[in-house]
mmCIF file of N, CA and C in Angstrom:
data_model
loop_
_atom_site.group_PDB
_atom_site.id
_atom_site.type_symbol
_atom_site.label_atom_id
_atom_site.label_comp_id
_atom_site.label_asym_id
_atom_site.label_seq_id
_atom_site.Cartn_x
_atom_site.Cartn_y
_atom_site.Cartn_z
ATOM 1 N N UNK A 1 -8.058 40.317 -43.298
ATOM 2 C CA UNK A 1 -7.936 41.743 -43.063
ATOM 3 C C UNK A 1 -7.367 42.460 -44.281
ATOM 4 N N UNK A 2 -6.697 41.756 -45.221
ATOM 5 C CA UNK A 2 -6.014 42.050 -46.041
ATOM 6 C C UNK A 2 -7.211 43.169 -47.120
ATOM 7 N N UNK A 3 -8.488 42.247 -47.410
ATOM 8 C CA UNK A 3 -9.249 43.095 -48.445
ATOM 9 C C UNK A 3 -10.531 44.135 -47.426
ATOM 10 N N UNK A 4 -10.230 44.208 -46.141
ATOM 11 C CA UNK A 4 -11.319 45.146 -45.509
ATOM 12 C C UNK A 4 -11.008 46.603 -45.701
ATOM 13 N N UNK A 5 -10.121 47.382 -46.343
ATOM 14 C CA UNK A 5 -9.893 48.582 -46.601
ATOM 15 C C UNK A 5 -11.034 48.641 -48.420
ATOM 16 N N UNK A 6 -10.390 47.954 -48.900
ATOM 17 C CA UNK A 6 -11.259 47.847 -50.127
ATOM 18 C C UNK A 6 -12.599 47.593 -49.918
ATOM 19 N N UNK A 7 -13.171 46.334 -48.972
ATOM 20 C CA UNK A 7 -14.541 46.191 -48.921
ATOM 21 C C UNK A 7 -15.469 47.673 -48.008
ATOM 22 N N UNK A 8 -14.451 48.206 -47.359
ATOM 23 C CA UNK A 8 -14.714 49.782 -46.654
ATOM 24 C C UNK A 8 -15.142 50.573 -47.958
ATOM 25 N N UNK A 9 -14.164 50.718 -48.494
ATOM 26 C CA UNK A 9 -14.441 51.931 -49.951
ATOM 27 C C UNK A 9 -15.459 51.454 -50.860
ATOM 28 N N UNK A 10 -16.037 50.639 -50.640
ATOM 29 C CA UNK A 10 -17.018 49.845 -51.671
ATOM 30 C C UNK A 10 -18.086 50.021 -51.020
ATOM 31 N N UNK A 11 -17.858 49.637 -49.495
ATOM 32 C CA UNK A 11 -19.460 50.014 -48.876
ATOM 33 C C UNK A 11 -19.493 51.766 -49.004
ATOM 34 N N UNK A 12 -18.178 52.255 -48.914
ATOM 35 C CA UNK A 12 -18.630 53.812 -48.928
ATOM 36 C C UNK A 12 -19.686 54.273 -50.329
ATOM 37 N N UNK A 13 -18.951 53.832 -51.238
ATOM 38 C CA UNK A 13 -19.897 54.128 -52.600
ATOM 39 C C UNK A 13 -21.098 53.561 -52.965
ATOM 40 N N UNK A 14 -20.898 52.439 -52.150
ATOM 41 C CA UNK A 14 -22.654 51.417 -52.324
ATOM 42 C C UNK A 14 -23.989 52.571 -51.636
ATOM 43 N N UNK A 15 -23.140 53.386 -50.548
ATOM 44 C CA UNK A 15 -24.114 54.124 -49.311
ATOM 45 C C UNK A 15 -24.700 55.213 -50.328
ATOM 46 N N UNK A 16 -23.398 55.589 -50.845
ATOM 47 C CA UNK A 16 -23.731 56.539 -51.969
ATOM 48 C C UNK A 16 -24.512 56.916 -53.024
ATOM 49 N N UNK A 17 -24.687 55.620 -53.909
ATOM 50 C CA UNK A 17 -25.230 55.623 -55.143
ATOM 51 C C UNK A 17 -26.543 55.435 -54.311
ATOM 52 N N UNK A 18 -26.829 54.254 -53.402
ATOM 53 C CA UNK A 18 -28.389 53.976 -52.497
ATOM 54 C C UNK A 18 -29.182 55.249 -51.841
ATOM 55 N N UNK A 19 -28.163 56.141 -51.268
ATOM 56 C CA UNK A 19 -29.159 57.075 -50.701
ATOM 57 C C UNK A 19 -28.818 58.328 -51.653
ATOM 58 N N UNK A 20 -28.402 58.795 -52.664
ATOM 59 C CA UNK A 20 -27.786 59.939 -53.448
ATOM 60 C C UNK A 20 -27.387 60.933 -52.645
ATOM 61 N N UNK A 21 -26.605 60.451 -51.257
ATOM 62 C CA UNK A 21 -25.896 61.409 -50.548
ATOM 63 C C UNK A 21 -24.289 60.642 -50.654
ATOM 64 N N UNK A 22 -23.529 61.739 -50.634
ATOM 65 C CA UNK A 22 -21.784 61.191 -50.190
ATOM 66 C C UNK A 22 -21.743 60.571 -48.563
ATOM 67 N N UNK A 23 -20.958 60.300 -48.456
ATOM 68 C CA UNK A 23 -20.216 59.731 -46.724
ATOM 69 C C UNK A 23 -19.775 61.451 -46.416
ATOM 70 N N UNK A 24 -20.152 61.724 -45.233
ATOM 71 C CA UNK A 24 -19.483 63.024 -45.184
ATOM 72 C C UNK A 24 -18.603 62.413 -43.324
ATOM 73 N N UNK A 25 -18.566 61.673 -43.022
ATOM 74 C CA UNK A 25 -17.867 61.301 -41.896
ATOM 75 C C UNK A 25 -17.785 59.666 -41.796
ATOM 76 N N UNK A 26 -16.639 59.209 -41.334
ATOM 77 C CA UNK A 26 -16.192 57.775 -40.941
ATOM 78 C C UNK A 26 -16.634 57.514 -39.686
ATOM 79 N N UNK A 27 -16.953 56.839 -38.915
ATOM 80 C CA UNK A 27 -17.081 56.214 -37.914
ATOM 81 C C UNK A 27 -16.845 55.062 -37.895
ATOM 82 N N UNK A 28 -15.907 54.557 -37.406
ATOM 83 C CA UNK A 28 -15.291 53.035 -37.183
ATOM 84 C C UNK A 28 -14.866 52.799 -35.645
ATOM 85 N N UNK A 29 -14.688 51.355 -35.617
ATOM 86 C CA UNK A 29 -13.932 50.621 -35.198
ATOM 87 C C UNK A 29 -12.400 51.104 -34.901
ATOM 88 N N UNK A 30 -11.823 51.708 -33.594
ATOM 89 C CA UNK A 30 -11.050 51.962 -34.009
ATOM 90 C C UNK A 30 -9.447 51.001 -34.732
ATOM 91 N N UNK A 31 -9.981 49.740 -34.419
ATOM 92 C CA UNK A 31 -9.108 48.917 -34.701
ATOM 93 C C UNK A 31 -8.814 48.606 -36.433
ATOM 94 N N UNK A 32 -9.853 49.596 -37.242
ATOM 95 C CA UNK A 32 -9.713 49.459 -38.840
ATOM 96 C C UNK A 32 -8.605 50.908 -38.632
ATOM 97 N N UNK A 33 -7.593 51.203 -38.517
ATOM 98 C CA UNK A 33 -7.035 52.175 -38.647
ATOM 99 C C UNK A 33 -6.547 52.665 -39.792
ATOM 100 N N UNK A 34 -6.602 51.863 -41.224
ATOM 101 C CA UNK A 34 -6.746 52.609 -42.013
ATOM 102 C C UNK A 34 -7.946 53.191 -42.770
ATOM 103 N N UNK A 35 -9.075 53.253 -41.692
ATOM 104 C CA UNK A 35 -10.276 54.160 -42.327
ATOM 105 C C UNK A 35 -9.384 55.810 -42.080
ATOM 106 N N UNK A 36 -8.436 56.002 -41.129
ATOM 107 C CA UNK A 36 -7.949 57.305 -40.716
ATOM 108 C C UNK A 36 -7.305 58.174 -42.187
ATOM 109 N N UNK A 37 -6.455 56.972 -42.763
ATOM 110 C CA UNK A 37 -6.260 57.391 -44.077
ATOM 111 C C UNK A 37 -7.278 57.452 -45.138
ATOM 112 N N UNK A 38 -8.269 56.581 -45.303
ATOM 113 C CA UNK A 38 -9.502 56.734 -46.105
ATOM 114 C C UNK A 38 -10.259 58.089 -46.220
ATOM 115 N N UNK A 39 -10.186 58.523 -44.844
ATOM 116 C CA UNK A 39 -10.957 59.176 -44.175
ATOM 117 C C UNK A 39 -10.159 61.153 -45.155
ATOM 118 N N UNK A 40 -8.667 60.835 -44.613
ATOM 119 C CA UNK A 40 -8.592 62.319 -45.313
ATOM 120 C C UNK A 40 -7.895 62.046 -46.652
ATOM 121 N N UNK A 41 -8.024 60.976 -47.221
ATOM 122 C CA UNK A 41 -8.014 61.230 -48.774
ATOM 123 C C UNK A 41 -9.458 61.378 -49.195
ATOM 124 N N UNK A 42 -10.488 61.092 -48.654
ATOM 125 C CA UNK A 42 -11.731 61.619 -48.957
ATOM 126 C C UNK A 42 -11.757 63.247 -48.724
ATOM 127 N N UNK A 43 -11.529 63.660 -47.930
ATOM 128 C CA UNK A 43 -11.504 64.987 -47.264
ATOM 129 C C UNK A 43 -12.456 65.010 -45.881
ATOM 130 N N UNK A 44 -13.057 63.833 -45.442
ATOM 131 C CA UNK A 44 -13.538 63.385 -44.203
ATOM 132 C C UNK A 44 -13.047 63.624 -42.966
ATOM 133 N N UNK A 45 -13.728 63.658 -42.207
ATOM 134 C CA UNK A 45 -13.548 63.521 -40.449
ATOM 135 C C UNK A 45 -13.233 61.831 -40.582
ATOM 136 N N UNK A 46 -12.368 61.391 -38.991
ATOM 137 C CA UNK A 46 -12.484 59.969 -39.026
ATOM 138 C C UNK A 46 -12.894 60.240 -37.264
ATOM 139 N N UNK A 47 -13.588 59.398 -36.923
ATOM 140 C CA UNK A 47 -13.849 59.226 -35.696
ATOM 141 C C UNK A 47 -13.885 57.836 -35.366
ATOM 142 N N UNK A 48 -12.435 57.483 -34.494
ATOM 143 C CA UNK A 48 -12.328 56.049 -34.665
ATOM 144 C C UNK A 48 -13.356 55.329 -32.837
ATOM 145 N N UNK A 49 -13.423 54.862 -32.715
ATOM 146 C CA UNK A 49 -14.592 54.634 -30.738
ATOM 147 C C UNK A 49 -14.039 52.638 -30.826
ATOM 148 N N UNK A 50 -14.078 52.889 -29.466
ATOM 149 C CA UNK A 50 -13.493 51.915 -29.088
ATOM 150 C C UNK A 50 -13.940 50.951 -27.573
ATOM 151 N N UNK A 51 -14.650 49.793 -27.728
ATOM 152 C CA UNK A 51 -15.739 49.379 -26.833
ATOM 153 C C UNK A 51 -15.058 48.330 -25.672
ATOM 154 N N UNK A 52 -13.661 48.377 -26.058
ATOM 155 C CA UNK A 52 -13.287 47.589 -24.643
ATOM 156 C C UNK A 52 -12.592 48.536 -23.764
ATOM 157 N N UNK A 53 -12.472 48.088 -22.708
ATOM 158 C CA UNK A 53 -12.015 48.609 -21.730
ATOM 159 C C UNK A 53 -10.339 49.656 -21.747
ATOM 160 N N UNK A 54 -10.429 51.056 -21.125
ATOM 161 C CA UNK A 54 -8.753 51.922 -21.243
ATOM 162 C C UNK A 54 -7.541 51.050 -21.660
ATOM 163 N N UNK A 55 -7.774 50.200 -20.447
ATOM 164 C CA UNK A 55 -6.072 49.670 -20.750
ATOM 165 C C UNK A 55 -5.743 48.703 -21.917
ATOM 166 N N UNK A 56 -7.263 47.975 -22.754
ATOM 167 C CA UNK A 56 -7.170 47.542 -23.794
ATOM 168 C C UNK A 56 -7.006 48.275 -24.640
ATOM 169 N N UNK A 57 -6.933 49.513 -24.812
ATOM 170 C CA UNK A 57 -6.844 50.843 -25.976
ATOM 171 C C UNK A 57 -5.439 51.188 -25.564
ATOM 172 N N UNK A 58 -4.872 51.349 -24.331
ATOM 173 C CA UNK A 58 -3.847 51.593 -24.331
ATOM 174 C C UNK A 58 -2.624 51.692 -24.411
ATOM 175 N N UNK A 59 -2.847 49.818 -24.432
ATOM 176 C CA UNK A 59 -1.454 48.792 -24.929
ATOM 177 C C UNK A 59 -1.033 49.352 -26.061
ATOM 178 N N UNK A 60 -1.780 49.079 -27.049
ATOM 179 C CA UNK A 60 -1.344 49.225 -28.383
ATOM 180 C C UNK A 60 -0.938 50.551 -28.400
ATOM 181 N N UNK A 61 -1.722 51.760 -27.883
ATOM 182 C CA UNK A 61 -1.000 53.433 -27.743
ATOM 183 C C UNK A 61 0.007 53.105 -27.784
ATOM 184 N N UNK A 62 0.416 52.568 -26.712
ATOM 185 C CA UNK A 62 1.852 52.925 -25.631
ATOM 186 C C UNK A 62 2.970 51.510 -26.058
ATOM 187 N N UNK A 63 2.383 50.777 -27.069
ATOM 188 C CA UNK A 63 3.074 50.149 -27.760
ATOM 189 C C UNK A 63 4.624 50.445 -28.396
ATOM 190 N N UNK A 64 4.838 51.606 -28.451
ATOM 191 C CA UNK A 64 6.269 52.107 -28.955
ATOM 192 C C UNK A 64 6.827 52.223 -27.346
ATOM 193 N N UNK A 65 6.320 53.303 -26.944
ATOM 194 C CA UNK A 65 6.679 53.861 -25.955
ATOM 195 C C UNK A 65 7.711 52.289 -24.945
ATOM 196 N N UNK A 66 6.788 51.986 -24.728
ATOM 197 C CA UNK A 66 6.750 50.476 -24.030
ATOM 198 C C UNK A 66 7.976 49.824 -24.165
ATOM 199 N N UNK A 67 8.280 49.479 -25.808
ATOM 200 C CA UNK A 67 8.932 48.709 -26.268
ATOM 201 C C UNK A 67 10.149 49.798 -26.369
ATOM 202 N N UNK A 68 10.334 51.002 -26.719
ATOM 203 C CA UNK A 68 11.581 51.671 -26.319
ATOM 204 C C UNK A 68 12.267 51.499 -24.719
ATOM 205 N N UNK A 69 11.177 51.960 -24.121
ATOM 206 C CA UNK A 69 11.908 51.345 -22.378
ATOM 207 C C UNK A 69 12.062 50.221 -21.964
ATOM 208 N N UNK A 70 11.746 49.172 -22.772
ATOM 209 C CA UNK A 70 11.752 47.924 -22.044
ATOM 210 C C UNK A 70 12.669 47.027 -22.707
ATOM 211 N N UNK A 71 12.230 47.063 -24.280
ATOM 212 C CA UNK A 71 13.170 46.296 -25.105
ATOM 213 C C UNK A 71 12.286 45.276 -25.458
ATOM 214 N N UNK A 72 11.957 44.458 -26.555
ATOM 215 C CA UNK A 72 11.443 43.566 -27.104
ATOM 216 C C UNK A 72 12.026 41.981 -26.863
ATOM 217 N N UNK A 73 10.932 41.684 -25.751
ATOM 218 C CA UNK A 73 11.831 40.028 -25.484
ATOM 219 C C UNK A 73 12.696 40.298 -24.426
ATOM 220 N N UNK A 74 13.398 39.428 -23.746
ATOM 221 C CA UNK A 74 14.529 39.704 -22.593
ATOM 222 C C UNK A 74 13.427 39.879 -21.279
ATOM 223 N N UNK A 75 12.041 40.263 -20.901
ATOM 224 C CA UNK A 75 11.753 39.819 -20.049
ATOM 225 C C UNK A 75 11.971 38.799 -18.671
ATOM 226 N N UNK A 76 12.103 38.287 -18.652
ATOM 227 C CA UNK A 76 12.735 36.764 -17.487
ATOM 228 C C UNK A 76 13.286 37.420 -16.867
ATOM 229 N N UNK A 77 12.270 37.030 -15.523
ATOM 230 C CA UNK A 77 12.742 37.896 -14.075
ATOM 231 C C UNK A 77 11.950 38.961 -14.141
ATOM 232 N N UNK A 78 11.682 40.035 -15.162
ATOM 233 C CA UNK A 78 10.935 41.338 -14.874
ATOM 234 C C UNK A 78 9.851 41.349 -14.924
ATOM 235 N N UNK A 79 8.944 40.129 -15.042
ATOM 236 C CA UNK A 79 7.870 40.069 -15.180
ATOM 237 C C UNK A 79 6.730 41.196 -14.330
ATOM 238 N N UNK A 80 7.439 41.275 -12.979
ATOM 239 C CA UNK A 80 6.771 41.908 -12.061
ATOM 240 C C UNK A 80 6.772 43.507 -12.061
ATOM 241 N N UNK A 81 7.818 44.342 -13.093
ATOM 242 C CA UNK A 81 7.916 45.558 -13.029
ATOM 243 C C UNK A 81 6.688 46.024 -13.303
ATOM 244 N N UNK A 82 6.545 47.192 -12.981
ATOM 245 C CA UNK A 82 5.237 47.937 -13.600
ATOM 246 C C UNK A 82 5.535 48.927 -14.611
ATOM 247 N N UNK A 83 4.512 49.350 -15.246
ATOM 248 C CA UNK A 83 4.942 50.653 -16.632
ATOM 249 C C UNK A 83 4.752 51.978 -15.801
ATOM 250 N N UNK A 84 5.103 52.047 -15.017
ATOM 251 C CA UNK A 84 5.091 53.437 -14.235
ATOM 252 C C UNK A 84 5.329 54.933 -14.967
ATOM 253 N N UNK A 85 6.220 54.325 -16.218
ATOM 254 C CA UNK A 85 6.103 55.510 -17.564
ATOM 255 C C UNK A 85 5.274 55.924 -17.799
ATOM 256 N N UNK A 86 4.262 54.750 -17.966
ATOM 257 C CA UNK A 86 3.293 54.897 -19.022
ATOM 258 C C UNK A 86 2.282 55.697 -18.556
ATOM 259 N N UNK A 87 1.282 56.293 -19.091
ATOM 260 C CA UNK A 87 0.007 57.013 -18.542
ATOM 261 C C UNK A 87 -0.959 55.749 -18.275
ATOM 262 N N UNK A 88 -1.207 55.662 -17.000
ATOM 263 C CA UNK A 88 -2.829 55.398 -16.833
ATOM 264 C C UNK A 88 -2.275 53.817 -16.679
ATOM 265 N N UNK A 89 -0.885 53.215 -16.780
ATOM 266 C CA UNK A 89 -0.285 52.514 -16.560
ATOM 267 C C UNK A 89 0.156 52.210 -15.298
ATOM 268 N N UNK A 90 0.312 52.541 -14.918
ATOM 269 C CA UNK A 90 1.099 52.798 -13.686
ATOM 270 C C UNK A 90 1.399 51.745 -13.016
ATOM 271 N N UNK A 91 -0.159 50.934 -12.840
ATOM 272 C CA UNK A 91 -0.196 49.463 -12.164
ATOM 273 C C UNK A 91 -0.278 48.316 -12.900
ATOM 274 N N UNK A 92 -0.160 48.246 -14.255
ATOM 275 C CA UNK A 92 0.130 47.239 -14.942
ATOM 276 C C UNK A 92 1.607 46.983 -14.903
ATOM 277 N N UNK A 93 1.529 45.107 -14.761
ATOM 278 C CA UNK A 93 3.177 44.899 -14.243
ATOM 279 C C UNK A 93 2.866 44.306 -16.110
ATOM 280 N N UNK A 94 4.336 44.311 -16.418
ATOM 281 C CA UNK A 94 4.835 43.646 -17.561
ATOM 282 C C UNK A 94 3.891 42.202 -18.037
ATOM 283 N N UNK A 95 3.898 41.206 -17.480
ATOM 284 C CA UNK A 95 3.246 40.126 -17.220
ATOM 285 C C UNK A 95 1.705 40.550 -17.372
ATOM 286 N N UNK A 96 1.379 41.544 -17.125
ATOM 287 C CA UNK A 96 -0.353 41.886 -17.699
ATOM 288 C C UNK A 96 -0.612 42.658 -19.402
ATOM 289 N N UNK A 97 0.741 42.937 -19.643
ATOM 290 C CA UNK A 97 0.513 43.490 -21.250
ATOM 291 C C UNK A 97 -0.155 41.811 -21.900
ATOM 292 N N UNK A 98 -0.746 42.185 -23.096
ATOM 293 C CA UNK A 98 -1.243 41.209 -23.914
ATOM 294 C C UNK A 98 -0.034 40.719 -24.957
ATOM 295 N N UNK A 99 -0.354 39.871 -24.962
ATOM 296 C CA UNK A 99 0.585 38.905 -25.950
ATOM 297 C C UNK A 99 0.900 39.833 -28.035
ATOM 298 N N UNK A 100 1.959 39.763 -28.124
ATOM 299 C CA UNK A 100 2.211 41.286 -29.076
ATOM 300 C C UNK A 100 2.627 42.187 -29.028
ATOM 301 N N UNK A 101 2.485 42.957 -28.086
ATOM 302 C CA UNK A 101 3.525 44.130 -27.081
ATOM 303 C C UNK A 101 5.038 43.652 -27.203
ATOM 304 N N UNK A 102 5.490 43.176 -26.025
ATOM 305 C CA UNK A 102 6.818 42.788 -25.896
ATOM 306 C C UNK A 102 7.316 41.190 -25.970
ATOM 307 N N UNK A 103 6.080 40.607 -26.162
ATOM 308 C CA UNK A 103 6.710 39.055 -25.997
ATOM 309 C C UNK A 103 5.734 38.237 -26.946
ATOM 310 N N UNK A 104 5.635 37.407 -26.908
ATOM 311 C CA UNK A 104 4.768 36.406 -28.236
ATOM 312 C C UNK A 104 4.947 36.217 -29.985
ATOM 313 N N UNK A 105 3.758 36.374 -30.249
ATOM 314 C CA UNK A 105 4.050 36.668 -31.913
ATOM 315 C C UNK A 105 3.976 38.176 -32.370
ATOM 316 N N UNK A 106 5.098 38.909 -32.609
ATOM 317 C CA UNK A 106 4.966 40.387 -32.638
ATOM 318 C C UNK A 106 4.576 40.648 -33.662
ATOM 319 N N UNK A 107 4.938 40.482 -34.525
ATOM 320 C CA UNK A 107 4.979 40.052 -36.321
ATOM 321 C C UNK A 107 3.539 39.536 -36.737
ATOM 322 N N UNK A 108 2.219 38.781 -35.886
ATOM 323 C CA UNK A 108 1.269 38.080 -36.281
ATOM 324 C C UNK A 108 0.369 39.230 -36.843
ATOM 325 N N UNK A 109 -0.818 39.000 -38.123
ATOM 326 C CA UNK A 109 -1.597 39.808 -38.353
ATOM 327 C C UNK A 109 -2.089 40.607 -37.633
ATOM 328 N N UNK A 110 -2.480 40.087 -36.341
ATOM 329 C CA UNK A 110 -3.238 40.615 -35.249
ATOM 330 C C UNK A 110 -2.613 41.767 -34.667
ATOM 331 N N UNK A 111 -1.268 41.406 -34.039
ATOM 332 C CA UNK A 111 -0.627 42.054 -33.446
ATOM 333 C C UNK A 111 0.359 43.297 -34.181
ATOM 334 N N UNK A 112 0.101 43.322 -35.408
ATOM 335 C CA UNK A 112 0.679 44.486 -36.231
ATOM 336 C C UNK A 112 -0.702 45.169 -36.538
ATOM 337 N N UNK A 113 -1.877 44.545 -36.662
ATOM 338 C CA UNK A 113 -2.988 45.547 -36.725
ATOM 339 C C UNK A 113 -3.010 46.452 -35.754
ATOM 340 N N UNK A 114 -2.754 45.901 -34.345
ATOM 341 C CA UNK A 114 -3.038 46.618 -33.133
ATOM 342 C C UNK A 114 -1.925 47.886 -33.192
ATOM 343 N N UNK A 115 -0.741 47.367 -33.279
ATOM 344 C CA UNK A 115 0.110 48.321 -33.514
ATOM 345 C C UNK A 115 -0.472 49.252 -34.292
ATOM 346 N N UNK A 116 0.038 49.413 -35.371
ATOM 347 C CA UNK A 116 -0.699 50.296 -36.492
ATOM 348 C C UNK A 116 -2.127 51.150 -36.082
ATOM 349 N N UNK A 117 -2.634 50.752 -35.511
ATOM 350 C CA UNK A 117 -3.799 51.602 -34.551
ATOM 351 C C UNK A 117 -3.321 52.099 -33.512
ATOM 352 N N UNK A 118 -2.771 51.558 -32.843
ATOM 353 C CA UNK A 118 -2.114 52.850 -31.545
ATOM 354 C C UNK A 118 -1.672 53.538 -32.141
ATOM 355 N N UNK A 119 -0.783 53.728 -33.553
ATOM 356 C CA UNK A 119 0.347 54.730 -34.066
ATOM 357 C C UNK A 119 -0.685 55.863 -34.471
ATOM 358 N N UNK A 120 -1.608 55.447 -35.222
ATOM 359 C CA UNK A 120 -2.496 56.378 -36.182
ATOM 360 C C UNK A 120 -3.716 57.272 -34.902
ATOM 361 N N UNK A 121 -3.952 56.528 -34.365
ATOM 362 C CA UNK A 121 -5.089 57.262 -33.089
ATOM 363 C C UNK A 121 -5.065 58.700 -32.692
ATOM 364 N N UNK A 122 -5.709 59.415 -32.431
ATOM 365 C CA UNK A 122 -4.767 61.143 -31.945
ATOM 366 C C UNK A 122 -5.071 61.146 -30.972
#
């Protein structure tokens, strides 16, 4: 993941020189979240779309949120609460967030990508 921002800006200019038009809009993945920054240092629209299911888009949203009310780790025993905070949450108990949120490897590539995309999303 490390060189896909660079291999992004490379396909942008490859599109470029091939059809002698600029990129005038991003469309991604929203999980590349730094096309959002690509996007307005170009002076671009970013339109990030996202093909799994709400509450898979939502974790990572509500990823701060989450982890301010709950606390990172310390789970045991609460498994069963629900995010009743949260929007659109309501009926997810703790024990159904994905691994990265509040418990597992928080820190793993994966799970700081996801982050970093809930933060940037509007």
């Amino acid at each position: 993941m490390q060189v896909a921002p660079e291999n992004l800006r490379k396909g942008m200019e490859v599109a470029g020189a091939e059809t002698g038009s600029k990129v005038s809009c991003l469309v991604t993945d929203a999980f590349f979240w730094f096309a959002k920054e690509m996007a307005e240092e170009n002076g671009l629209p970013w339109l990030p779309f996202w093909t799994a299911g709400a509450c898979a888009l939502s974790s990572p949203v509500y990823t701060d949120l989450v982890r301010e009310k709950l606390g990172v780790g310390g789970i045991v025993g609460r498994e069963d609460e629900t995010l009743n905070f949260t929007p659109g949450m309501s009926n997810i108990r703790i024990r159904d967030l994905p691994e990265g949120i509040l418990f597992g490897s928080l820190e793993s590539v994966f799970s700081r990508m996801l982050h970093r995309m809930g933060q940037v999303l509007p």
